[in-house]
GROMACS .gro file of C-alpha atoms in nm:
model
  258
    1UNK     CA    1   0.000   0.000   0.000
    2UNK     CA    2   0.339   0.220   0.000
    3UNK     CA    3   0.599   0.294  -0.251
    4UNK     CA    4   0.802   0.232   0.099
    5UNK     CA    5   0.801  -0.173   0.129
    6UNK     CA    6   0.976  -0.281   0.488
    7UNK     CA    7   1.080  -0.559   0.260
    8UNK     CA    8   1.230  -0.434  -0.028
    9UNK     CA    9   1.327  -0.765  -0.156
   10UNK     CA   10   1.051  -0.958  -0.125
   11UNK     CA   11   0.768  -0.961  -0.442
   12UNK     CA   12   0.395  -1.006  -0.441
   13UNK     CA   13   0.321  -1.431  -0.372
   14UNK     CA   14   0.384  -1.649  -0.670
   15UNK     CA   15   0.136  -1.719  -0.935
   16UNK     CA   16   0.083  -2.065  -0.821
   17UNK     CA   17  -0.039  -1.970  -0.448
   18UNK     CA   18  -0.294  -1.662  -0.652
   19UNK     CA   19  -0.449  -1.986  -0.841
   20UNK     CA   20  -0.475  -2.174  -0.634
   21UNK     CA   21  -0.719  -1.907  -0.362
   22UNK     CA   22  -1.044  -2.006  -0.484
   23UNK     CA   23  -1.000  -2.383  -0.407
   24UNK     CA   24  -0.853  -2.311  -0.049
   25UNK     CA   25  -1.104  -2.057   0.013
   26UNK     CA   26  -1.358  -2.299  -0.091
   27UNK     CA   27  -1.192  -2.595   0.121
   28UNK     CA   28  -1.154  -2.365   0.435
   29UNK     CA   29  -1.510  -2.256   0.393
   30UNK     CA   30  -1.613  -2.604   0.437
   31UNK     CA   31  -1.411  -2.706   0.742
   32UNK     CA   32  -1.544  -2.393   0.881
   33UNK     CA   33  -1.882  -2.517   0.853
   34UNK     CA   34  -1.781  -2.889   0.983
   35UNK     CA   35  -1.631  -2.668   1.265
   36UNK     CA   36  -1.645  -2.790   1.634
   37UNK     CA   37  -1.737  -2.531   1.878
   38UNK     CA   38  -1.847  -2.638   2.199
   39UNK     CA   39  -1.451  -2.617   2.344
   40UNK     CA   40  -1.440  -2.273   2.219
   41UNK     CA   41  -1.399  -1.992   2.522
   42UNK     CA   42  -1.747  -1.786   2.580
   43UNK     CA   43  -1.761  -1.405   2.489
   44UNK     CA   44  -1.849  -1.162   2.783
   45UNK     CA   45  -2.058  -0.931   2.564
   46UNK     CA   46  -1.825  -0.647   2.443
   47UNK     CA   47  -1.882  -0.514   2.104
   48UNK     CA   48  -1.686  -0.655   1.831
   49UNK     CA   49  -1.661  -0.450   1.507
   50UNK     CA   50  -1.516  -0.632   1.205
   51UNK     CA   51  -1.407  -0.447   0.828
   52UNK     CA   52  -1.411  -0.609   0.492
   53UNK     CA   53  -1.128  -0.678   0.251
   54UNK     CA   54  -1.062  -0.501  -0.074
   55UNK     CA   55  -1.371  -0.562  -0.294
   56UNK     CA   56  -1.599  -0.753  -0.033
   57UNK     CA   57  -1.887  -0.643   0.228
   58UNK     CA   58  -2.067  -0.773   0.448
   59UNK     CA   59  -2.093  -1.115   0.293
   60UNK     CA   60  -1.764  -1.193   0.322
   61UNK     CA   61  -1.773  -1.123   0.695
   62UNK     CA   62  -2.132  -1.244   0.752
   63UNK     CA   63  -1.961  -1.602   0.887
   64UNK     CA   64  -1.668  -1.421   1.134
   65UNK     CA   65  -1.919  -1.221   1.228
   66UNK     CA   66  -2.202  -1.544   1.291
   67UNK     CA   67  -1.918  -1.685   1.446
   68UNK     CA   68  -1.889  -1.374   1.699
   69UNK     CA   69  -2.239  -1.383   1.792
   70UNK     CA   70  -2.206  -1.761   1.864
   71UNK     CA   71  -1.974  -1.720   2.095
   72UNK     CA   72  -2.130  -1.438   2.286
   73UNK     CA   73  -2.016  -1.131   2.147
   74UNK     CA   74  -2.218  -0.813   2.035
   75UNK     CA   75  -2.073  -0.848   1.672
   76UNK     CA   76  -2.079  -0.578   1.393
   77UNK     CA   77  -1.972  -0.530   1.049
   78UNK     CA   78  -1.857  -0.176   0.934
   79UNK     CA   79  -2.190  -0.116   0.824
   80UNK     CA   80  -2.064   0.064   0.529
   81UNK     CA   81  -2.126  -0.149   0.276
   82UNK     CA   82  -1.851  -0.250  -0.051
   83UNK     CA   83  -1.501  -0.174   0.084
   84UNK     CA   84  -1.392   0.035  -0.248
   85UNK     CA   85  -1.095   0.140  -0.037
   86UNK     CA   86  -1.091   0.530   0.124
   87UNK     CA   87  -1.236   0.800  -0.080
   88UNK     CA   88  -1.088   1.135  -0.070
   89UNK     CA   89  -0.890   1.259   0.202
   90UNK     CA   90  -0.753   0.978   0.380
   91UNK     CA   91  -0.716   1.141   0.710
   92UNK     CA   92  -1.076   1.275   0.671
   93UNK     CA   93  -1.200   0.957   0.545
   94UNK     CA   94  -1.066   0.791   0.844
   95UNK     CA   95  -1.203   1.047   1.049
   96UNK     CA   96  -1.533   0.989   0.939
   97UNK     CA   97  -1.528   0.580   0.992
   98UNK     CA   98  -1.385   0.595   1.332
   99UNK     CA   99  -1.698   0.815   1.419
  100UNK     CA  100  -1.941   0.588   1.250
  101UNK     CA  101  -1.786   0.337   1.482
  102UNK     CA  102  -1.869   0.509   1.788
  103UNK     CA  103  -2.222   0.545   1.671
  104UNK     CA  104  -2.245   0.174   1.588
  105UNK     CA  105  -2.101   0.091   1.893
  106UNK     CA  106  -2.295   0.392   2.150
  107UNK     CA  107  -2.512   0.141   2.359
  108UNK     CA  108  -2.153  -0.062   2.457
  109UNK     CA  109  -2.013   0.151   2.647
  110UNK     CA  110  -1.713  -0.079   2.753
  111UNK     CA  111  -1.420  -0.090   2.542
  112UNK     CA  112  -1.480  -0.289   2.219
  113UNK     CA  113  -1.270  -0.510   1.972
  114UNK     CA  114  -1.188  -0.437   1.596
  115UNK     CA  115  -1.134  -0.731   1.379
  116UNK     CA  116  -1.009  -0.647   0.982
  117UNK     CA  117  -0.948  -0.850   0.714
  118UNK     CA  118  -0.700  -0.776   0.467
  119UNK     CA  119  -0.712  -0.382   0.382
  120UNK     CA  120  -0.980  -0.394   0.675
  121UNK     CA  121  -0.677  -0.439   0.901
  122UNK     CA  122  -0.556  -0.107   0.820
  123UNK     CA  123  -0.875   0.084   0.894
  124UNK     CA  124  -0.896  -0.122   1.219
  125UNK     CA  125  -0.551  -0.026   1.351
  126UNK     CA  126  -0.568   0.325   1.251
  127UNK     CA  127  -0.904   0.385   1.429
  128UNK     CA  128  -0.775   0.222   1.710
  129UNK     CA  129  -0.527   0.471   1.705
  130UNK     CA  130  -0.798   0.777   1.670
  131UNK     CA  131  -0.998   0.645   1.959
  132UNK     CA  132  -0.772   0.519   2.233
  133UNK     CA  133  -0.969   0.413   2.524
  134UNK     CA  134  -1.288   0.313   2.353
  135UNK     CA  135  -1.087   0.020   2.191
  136UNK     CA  136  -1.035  -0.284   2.354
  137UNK     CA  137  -0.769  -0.438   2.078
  138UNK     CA  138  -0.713  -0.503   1.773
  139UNK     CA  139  -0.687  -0.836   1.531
  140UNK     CA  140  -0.613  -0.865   1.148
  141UNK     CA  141  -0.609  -1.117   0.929
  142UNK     CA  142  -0.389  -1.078   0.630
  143UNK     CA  143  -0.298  -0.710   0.676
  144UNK     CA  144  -0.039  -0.630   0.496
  145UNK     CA  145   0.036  -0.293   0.690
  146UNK     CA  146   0.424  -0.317   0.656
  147UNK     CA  147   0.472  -0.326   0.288
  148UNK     CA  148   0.348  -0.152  -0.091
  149UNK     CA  149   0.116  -0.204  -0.346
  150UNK     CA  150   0.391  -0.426  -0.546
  151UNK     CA  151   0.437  -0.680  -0.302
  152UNK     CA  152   0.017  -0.777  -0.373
  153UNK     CA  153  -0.170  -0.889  -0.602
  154UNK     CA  154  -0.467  -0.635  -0.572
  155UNK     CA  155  -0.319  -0.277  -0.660
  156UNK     CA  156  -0.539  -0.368  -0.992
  157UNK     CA  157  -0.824  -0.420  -0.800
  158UNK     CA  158  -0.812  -0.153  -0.610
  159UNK     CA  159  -0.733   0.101  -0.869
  160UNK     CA  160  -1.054  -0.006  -1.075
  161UNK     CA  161  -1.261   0.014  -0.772
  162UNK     CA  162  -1.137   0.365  -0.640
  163UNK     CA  163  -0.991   0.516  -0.935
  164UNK     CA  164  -0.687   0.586  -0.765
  165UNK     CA  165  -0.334   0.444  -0.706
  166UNK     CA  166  -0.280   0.240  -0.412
  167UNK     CA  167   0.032   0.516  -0.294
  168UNK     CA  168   0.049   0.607   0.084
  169UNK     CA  169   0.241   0.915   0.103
  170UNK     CA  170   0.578   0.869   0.265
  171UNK     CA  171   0.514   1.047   0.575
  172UNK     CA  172   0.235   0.798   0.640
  173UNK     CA  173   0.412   0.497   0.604
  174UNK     CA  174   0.600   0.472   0.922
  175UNK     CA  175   0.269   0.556   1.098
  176UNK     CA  176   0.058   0.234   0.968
  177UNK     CA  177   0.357   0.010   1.053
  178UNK     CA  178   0.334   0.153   1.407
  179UNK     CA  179   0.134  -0.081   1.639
  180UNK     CA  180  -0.161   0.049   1.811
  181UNK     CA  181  -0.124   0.136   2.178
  182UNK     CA  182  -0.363  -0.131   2.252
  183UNK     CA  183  -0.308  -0.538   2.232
  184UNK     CA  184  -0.247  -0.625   1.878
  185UNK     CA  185  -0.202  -0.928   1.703
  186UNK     CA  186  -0.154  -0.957   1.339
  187UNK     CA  187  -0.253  -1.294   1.199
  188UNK     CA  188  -0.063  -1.392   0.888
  189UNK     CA  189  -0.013  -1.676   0.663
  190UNK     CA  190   0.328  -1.785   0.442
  191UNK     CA  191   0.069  -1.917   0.160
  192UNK     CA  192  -0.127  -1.663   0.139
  193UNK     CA  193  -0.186  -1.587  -0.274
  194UNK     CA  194  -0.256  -1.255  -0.252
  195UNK     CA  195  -0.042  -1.030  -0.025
  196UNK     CA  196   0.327  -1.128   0.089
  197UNK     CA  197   0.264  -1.244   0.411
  198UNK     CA  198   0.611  -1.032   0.503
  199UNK     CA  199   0.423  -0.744   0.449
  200UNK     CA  200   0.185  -0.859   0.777
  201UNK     CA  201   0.460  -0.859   1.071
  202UNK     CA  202   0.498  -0.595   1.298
  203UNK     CA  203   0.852  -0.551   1.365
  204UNK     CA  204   0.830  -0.375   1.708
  205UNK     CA  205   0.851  -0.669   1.978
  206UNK     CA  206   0.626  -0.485   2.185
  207UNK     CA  207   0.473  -0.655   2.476
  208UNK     CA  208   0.123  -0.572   2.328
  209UNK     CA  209   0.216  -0.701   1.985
  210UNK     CA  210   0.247  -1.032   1.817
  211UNK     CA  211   0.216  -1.241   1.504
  212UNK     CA  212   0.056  -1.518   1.470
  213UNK     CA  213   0.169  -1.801   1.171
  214UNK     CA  214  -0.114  -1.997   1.021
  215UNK     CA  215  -0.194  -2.208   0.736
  216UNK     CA  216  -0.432  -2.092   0.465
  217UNK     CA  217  -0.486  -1.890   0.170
  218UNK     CA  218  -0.538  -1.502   0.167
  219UNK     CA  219  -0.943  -1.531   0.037
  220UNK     CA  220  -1.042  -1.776   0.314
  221UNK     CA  221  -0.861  -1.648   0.625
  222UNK     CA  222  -1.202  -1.542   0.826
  223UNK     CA  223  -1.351  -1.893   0.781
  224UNK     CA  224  -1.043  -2.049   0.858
  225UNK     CA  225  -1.095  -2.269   1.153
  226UNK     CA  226  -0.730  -2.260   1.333
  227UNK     CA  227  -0.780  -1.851   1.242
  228UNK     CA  228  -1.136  -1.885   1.436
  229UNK     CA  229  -0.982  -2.041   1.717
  230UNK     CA  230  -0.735  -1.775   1.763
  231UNK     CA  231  -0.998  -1.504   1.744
  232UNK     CA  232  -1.192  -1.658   2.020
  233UNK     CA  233  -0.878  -1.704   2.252
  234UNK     CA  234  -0.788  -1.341   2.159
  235UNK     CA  235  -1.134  -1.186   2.252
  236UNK     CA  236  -1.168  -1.384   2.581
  237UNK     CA  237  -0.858  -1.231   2.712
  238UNK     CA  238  -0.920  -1.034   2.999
  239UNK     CA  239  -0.893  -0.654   2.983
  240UNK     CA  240  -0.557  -0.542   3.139
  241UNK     CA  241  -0.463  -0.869   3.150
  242UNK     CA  242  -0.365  -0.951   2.799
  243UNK     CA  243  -0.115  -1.220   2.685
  244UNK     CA  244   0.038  -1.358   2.392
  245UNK     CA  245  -0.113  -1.639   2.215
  246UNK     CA  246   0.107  -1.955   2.264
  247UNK     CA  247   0.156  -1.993   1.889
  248UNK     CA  248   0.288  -1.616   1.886
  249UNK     CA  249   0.622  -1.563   1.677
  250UNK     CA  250   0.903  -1.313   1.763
  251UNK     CA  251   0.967  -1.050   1.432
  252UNK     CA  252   1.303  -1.262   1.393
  253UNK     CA  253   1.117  -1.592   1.378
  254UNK     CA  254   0.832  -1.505   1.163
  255UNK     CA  255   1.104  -1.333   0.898
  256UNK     CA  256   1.274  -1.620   0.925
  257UNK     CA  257   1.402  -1.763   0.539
  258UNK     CA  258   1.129  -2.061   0.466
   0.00000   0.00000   0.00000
């Protein structure tokens, strides 16, 4: 999303892993619904706001969201319908979605949880960012926060969609690799056909950060059952009391050479 990549070296996935997304979407789609829940950890009833991808809605979500629900949580989508990617001013735009997430959010008034997937990631870190105490923390699936528009495969997608470049001025770059001041974790995946899952680690080893490996394709990450697992561990954890997920990676081991 940068002409700054953190990874200068490293190129969008291979052509191979991009075929092959609809079949693993499909597949993970599947064992999501074959799913068992009944070992899962119980929400408490915070609100739980969760953005789109590139190109999706609230279709795409409808199942992470379900799953939400399930488990006890107030859940909401954005609530803005076809992520098209920020119109206008970004700061302004961002402005305006943080607000419409206090609004959705207004009869909650504990701290809630943002989820994003993919370029929903973004918005959920930077409005965590805008509204400090009213966010619980923050989890994204596939985000690639830390790198540019060459090292994925949807620049094209997202230039049709917004008729704009996917270019984050310089100056903005270092802020959307910066971590949230709340608990963070940034759930990633080395097969993943459509961003380069480098492009998804925070580097600070922060004790409120952390980056969490799985196996899946970019296009079926919410339904993914091991990612679905981690989301209800991650929502569960107490407030002020947060800790890393057992399967959390240090920067150095995630960036490791595979």
């Amino acid at each position: 999303m940068s002409t700054l990549p953190a990874f200068p070296s490293v190129s969008a996935p291979a052509w191979r892993l991009l075929g092959a997304e609809p079949a693993r979407a499909v597949i993970e789609y599947a064992a999501m619904r074959l799913m068992n829940k009944t070992a899962l950890p119980r929400g408490d009833g915070h609100a739980v706001v969760i953005f789109p991808g590139l190109a999706t809605n609230h279709h795409a979500v409808a199942p992470l969201k379900g799953f939400c629900t399930e488990l006890g949580y107030a859940a909401y989508d954005w609530d803005r319908g076809f992520n098209t990617g920020p119109r206008g001013e970004l700061e302004a735009w961002l402005d305006d979605l943080a607000q419409h997430v206090l609004e959705l959010t207004r009869a909650h008034p504990e701290p809630v949880s943002l989820i994003g997937w993919s370029l929903g990631g973004i918005y959920a870190r930077e409005i965590a960012k805008k509204l400090a105490s009213r966010v619980r923390q923050v989890i994204t699936i596939g985000t690639p926060f830390a790198g540019s528009a060459e090292q994925t495969h949807a620049s094209g997608i997202y230039r049709l969609l917004s008729g704009q470049d996917p270019v984050i001025p310089a100056g903005m770059m270092k802020r959307l690799r910066t971590a949230p001041d709340v608990p963070t974790t940034s759930i990633f995946s080395r097969s993943d056909g459509i961003v380069a899952w480098q492009t998804c680690i925070q580097e600070a080893d922060a004790p409120h950060t952390e980056n969490i490996e799985v196996d899946g394709s970019h296009c079926g990450l919410g339904w993914n059952p091991q990612v679905l697992s981690i989301i209800a561990d991650r929502l569960q954890q107490p407030m002020g009391a947060w800790q890393r997920h057992e399967s959390a990676s240090s920067f150095e081991q995630a960036t490791a050479c595979t």
